[in-house]
XYZ file of C-alpha atoms in Angstrom:
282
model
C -18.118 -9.408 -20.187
C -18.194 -12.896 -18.912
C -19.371 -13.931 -15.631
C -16.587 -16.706 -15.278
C -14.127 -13.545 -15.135
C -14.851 -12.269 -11.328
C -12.643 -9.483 -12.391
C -14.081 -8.146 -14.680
C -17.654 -8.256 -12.491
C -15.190 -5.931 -10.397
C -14.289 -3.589 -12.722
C -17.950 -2.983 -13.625
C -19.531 -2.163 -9.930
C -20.698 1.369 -9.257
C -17.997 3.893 -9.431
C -15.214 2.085 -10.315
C -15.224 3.144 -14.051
C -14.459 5.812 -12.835
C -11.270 5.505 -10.688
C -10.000 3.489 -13.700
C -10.811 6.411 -16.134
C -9.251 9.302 -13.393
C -6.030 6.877 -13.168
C -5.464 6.348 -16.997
C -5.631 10.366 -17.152
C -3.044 10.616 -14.483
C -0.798 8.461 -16.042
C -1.323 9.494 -19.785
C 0.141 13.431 -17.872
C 2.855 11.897 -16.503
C 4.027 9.694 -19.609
C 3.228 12.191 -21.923
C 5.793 14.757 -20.587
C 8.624 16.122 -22.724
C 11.258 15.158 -20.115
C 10.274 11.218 -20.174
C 11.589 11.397 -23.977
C 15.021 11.469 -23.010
C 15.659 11.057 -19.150
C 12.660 8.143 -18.859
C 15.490 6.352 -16.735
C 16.258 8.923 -14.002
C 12.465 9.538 -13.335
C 12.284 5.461 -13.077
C 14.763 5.423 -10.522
C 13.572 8.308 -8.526
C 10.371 6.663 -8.479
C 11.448 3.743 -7.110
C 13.614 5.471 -4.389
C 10.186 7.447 -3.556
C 7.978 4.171 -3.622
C 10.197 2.415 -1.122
C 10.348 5.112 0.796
C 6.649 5.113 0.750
C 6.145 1.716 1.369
C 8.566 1.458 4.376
C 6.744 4.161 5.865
C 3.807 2.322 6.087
C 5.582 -0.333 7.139
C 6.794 1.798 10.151
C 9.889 2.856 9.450
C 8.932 7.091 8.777
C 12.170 8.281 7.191
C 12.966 11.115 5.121
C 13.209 10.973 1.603
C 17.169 12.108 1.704
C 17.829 9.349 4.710
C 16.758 6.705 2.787
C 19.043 8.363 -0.232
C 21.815 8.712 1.845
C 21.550 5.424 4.331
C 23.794 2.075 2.566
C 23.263 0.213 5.977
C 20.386 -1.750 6.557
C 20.995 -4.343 8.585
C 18.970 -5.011 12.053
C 21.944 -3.166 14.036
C 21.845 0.035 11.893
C 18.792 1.586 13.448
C 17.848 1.207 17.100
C 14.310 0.595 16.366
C 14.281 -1.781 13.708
C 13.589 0.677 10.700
C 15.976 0.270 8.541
C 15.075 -3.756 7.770
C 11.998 -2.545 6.389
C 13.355 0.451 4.676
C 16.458 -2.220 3.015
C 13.261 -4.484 2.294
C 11.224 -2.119 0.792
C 14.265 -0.858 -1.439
C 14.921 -4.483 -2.409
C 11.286 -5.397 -3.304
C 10.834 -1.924 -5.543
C 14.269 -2.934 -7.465
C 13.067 -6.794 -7.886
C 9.754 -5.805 -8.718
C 10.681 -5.006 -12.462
C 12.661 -8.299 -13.081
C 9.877 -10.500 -11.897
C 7.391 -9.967 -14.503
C 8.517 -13.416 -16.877
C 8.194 -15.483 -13.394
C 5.038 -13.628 -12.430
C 3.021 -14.109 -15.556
C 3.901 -18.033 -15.596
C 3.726 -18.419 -11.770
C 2.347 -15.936 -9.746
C 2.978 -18.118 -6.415
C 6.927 -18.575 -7.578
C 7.202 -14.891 -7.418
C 5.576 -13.915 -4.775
C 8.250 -16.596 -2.819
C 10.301 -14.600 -4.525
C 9.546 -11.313 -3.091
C 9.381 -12.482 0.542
C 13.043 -14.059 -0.139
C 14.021 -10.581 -1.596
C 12.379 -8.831 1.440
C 13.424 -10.858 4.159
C 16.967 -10.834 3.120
C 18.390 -13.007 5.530
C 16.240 -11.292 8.919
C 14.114 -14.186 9.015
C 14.470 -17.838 10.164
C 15.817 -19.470 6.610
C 12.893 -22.125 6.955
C 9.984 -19.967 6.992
C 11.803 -17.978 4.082
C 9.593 -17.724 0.752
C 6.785 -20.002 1.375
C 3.264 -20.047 2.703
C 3.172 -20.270 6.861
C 2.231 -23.746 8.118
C -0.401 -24.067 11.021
C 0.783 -22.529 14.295
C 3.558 -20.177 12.950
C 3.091 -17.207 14.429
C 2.709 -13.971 11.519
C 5.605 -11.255 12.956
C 4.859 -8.390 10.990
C 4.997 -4.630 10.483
C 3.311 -2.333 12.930
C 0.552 -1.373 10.066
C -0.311 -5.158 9.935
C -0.432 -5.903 13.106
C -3.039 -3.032 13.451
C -4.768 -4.904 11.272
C -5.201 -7.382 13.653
C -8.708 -7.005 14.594
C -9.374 -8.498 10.754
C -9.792 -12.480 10.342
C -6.109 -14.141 10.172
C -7.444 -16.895 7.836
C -5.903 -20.017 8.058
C -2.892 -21.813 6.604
C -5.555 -24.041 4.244
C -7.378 -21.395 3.551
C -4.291 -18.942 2.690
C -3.267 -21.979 0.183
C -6.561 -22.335 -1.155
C -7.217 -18.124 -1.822
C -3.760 -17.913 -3.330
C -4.008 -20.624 -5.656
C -7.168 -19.526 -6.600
C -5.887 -15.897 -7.004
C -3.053 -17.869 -9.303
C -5.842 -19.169 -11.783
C -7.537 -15.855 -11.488
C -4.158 -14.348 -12.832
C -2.589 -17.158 -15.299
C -6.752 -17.229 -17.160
C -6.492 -13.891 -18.159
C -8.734 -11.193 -17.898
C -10.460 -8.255 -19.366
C -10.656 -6.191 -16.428
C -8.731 -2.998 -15.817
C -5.077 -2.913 -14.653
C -6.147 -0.924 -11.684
C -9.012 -3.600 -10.442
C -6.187 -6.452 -11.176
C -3.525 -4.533 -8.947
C -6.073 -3.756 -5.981
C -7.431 -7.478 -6.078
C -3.859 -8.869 -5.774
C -2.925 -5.913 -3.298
C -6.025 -6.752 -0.950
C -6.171 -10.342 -1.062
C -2.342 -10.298 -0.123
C -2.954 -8.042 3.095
C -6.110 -9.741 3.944
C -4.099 -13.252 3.565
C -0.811 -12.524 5.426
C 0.229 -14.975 3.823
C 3.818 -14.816 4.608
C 5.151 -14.996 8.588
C 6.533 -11.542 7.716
C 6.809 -8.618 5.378
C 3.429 -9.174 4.001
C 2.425 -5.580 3.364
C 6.077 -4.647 1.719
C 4.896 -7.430 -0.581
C 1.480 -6.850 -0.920
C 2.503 -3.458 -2.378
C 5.854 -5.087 -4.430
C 3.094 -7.276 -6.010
C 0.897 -4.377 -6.952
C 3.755 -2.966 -8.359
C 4.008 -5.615 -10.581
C 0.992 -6.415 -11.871
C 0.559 -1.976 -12.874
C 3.825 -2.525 -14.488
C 3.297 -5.815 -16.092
C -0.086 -5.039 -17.756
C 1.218 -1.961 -19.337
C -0.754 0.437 -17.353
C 2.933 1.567 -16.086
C 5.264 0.186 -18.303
C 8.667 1.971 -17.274
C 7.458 1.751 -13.107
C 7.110 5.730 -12.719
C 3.668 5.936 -10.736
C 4.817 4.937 -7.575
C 1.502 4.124 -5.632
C 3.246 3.415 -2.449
C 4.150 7.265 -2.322
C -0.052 7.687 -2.373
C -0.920 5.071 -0.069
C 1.715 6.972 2.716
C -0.194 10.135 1.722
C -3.325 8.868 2.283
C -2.533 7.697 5.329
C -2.426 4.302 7.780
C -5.565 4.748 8.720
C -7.755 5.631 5.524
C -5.439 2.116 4.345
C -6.829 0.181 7.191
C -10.521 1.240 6.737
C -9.882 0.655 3.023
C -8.698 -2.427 3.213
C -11.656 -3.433 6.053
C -14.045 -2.902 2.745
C -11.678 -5.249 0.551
C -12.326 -7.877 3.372
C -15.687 -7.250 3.646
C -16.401 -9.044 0.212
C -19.364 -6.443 -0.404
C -19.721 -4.286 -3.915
C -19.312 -0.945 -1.284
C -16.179 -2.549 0.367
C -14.336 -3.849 -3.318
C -15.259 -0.431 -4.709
C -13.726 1.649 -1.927
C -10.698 -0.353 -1.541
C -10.182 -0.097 -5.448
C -11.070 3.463 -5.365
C -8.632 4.022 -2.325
C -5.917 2.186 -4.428
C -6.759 4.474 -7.462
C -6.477 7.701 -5.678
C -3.263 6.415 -4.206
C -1.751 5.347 -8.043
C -2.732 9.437 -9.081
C -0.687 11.084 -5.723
C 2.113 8.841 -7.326
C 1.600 10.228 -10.986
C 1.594 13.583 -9.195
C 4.995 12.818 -7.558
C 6.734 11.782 -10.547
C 5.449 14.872 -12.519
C 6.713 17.004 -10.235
C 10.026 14.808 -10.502
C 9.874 15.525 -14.364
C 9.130 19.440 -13.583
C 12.302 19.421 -11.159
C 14.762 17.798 -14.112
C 13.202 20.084 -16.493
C 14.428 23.204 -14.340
C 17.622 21.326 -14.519
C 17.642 20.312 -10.556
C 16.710 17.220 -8.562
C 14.147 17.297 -6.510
């Protein structure tokens, strides 16, 4: 292991061996069941209806699993409180998330534009659309974020600075384990907000990518938005506290938090797979 691969450092603190190890188990179950040899595509898209869902509900916007199925509106006049943006959002991020991995591997900036484009979807000011906020643009986000508040906001030269070094980080390579990559890119986006909105839909969209991308989750059927929900807002907050903390304790329980979250995923989809089997959707 180098030392000139701070990634890989990461993936060999205390304890985190073994997240990595309990996730690779979980999703070994899940791909190794008899219904992903022929109806690999209907699990796939359940799992992304259940990630958004997920997702959205963390960004605020609590709806039931057969709402979000159901609902084709989601504009900011279809829900009295807002909700459905994020829920639309989070739907649109989980579909993009699988066509961005070309753009992601050359330019991990690009696509990350990308995503707040996809999530913003014309609810946002056109000019603060898909780039880095400038200094004194307010960050409007989700209520999860904003109780998140009590955390450094860095600033916009800082934000550039962390993101393109995450970018190098990303485009060098590295040896550490899919999970570590995912939770670094996941944290360091939600510690960042680096966006003036929608930065936890696309913290998660991102993490999405990079399980996906590095073959950890090839066809996109561990959902770990459905496991952060689970968890819970406020074992995420805490979690992420320790990713911004920059301590071994902190990185390990935010990676750990993101690895138990990637397994209640694994469990959703296998129960997904165990509902087609019986020959009815869950």
């Amino acid at each position: 292991m180098s030392t000139t691969d701070p990634l890989a450092v990461l993936g060999s603190l205390p304890g985190v061996a073994e997240s990595v190890d309990s996730v690779r188990k979980a999703v070994d179950q899940v791909y190794g069941h008899r219904v992903m040899r022929r109806r690999s595509n209907e699990v796939t898209s359940e799992a992304a209806l259940r990630g958004a869902r997920g997702s959205a509900a963390l960004a605020g916007a609590d709806w039931p699993l057969e709402e979000v199925r159901r609902r084709s509106d989601f504009s900011a006049t279809a829900s009295s409180d807002g909700s459905a943006l994020a829920v639309g959002a989070a739907l649109r991020l989980t579909a993009e998330a699988g066509q961005l991995l070309s753009m992601w591997r050359q330019s991990p900036v690009q696509a990350l534009a990308r995503l707040h484009l996809v999530a913003a979807g014309g609810a946002v000011p056109d000019e603060t659309v898909g780039r880095p906020r400038l200094a004194g643009e307010k960050v409007t986000d989700d209520p999860l974020m904003e109780a998140a508040s009590a955390l450094p906001l860095p600033e916009p030269e800082e934000v550039a600075a962390r993101l393109d070094g995450l970018a190098g980080l990303l485009l060098a390579g590295s040896e550490a384990p899919a999970l570590v990559v995912g939770a670094v890119v996941h944290g360091e986006l939600l510690a960042l907000r680096p966006f003036g909105s929608f930065n936890g839909l696309v913290a998660r969209a991102a993490q999405r990518v990079v399980l996906v991308g590095s073959g950890l989750d090839p066809k996109s059927i561990c959902p770990a938005e459905v496991g952060h929900a689970e968890l819970g807002r406020a074992d995420y907050l805490k979690a992420l506290e320790g990713y911004v903390s920059g301590t071994p304790e902190g990185m390990t329980a935010w990676i750990a938090h993101c690895g138990r979250a990637v397994g209640l995923g694994v469990r959703e989809s296998v129960a997904v797979c165990e509902a087609l089997q019986r020959g009815a959707a869950s």
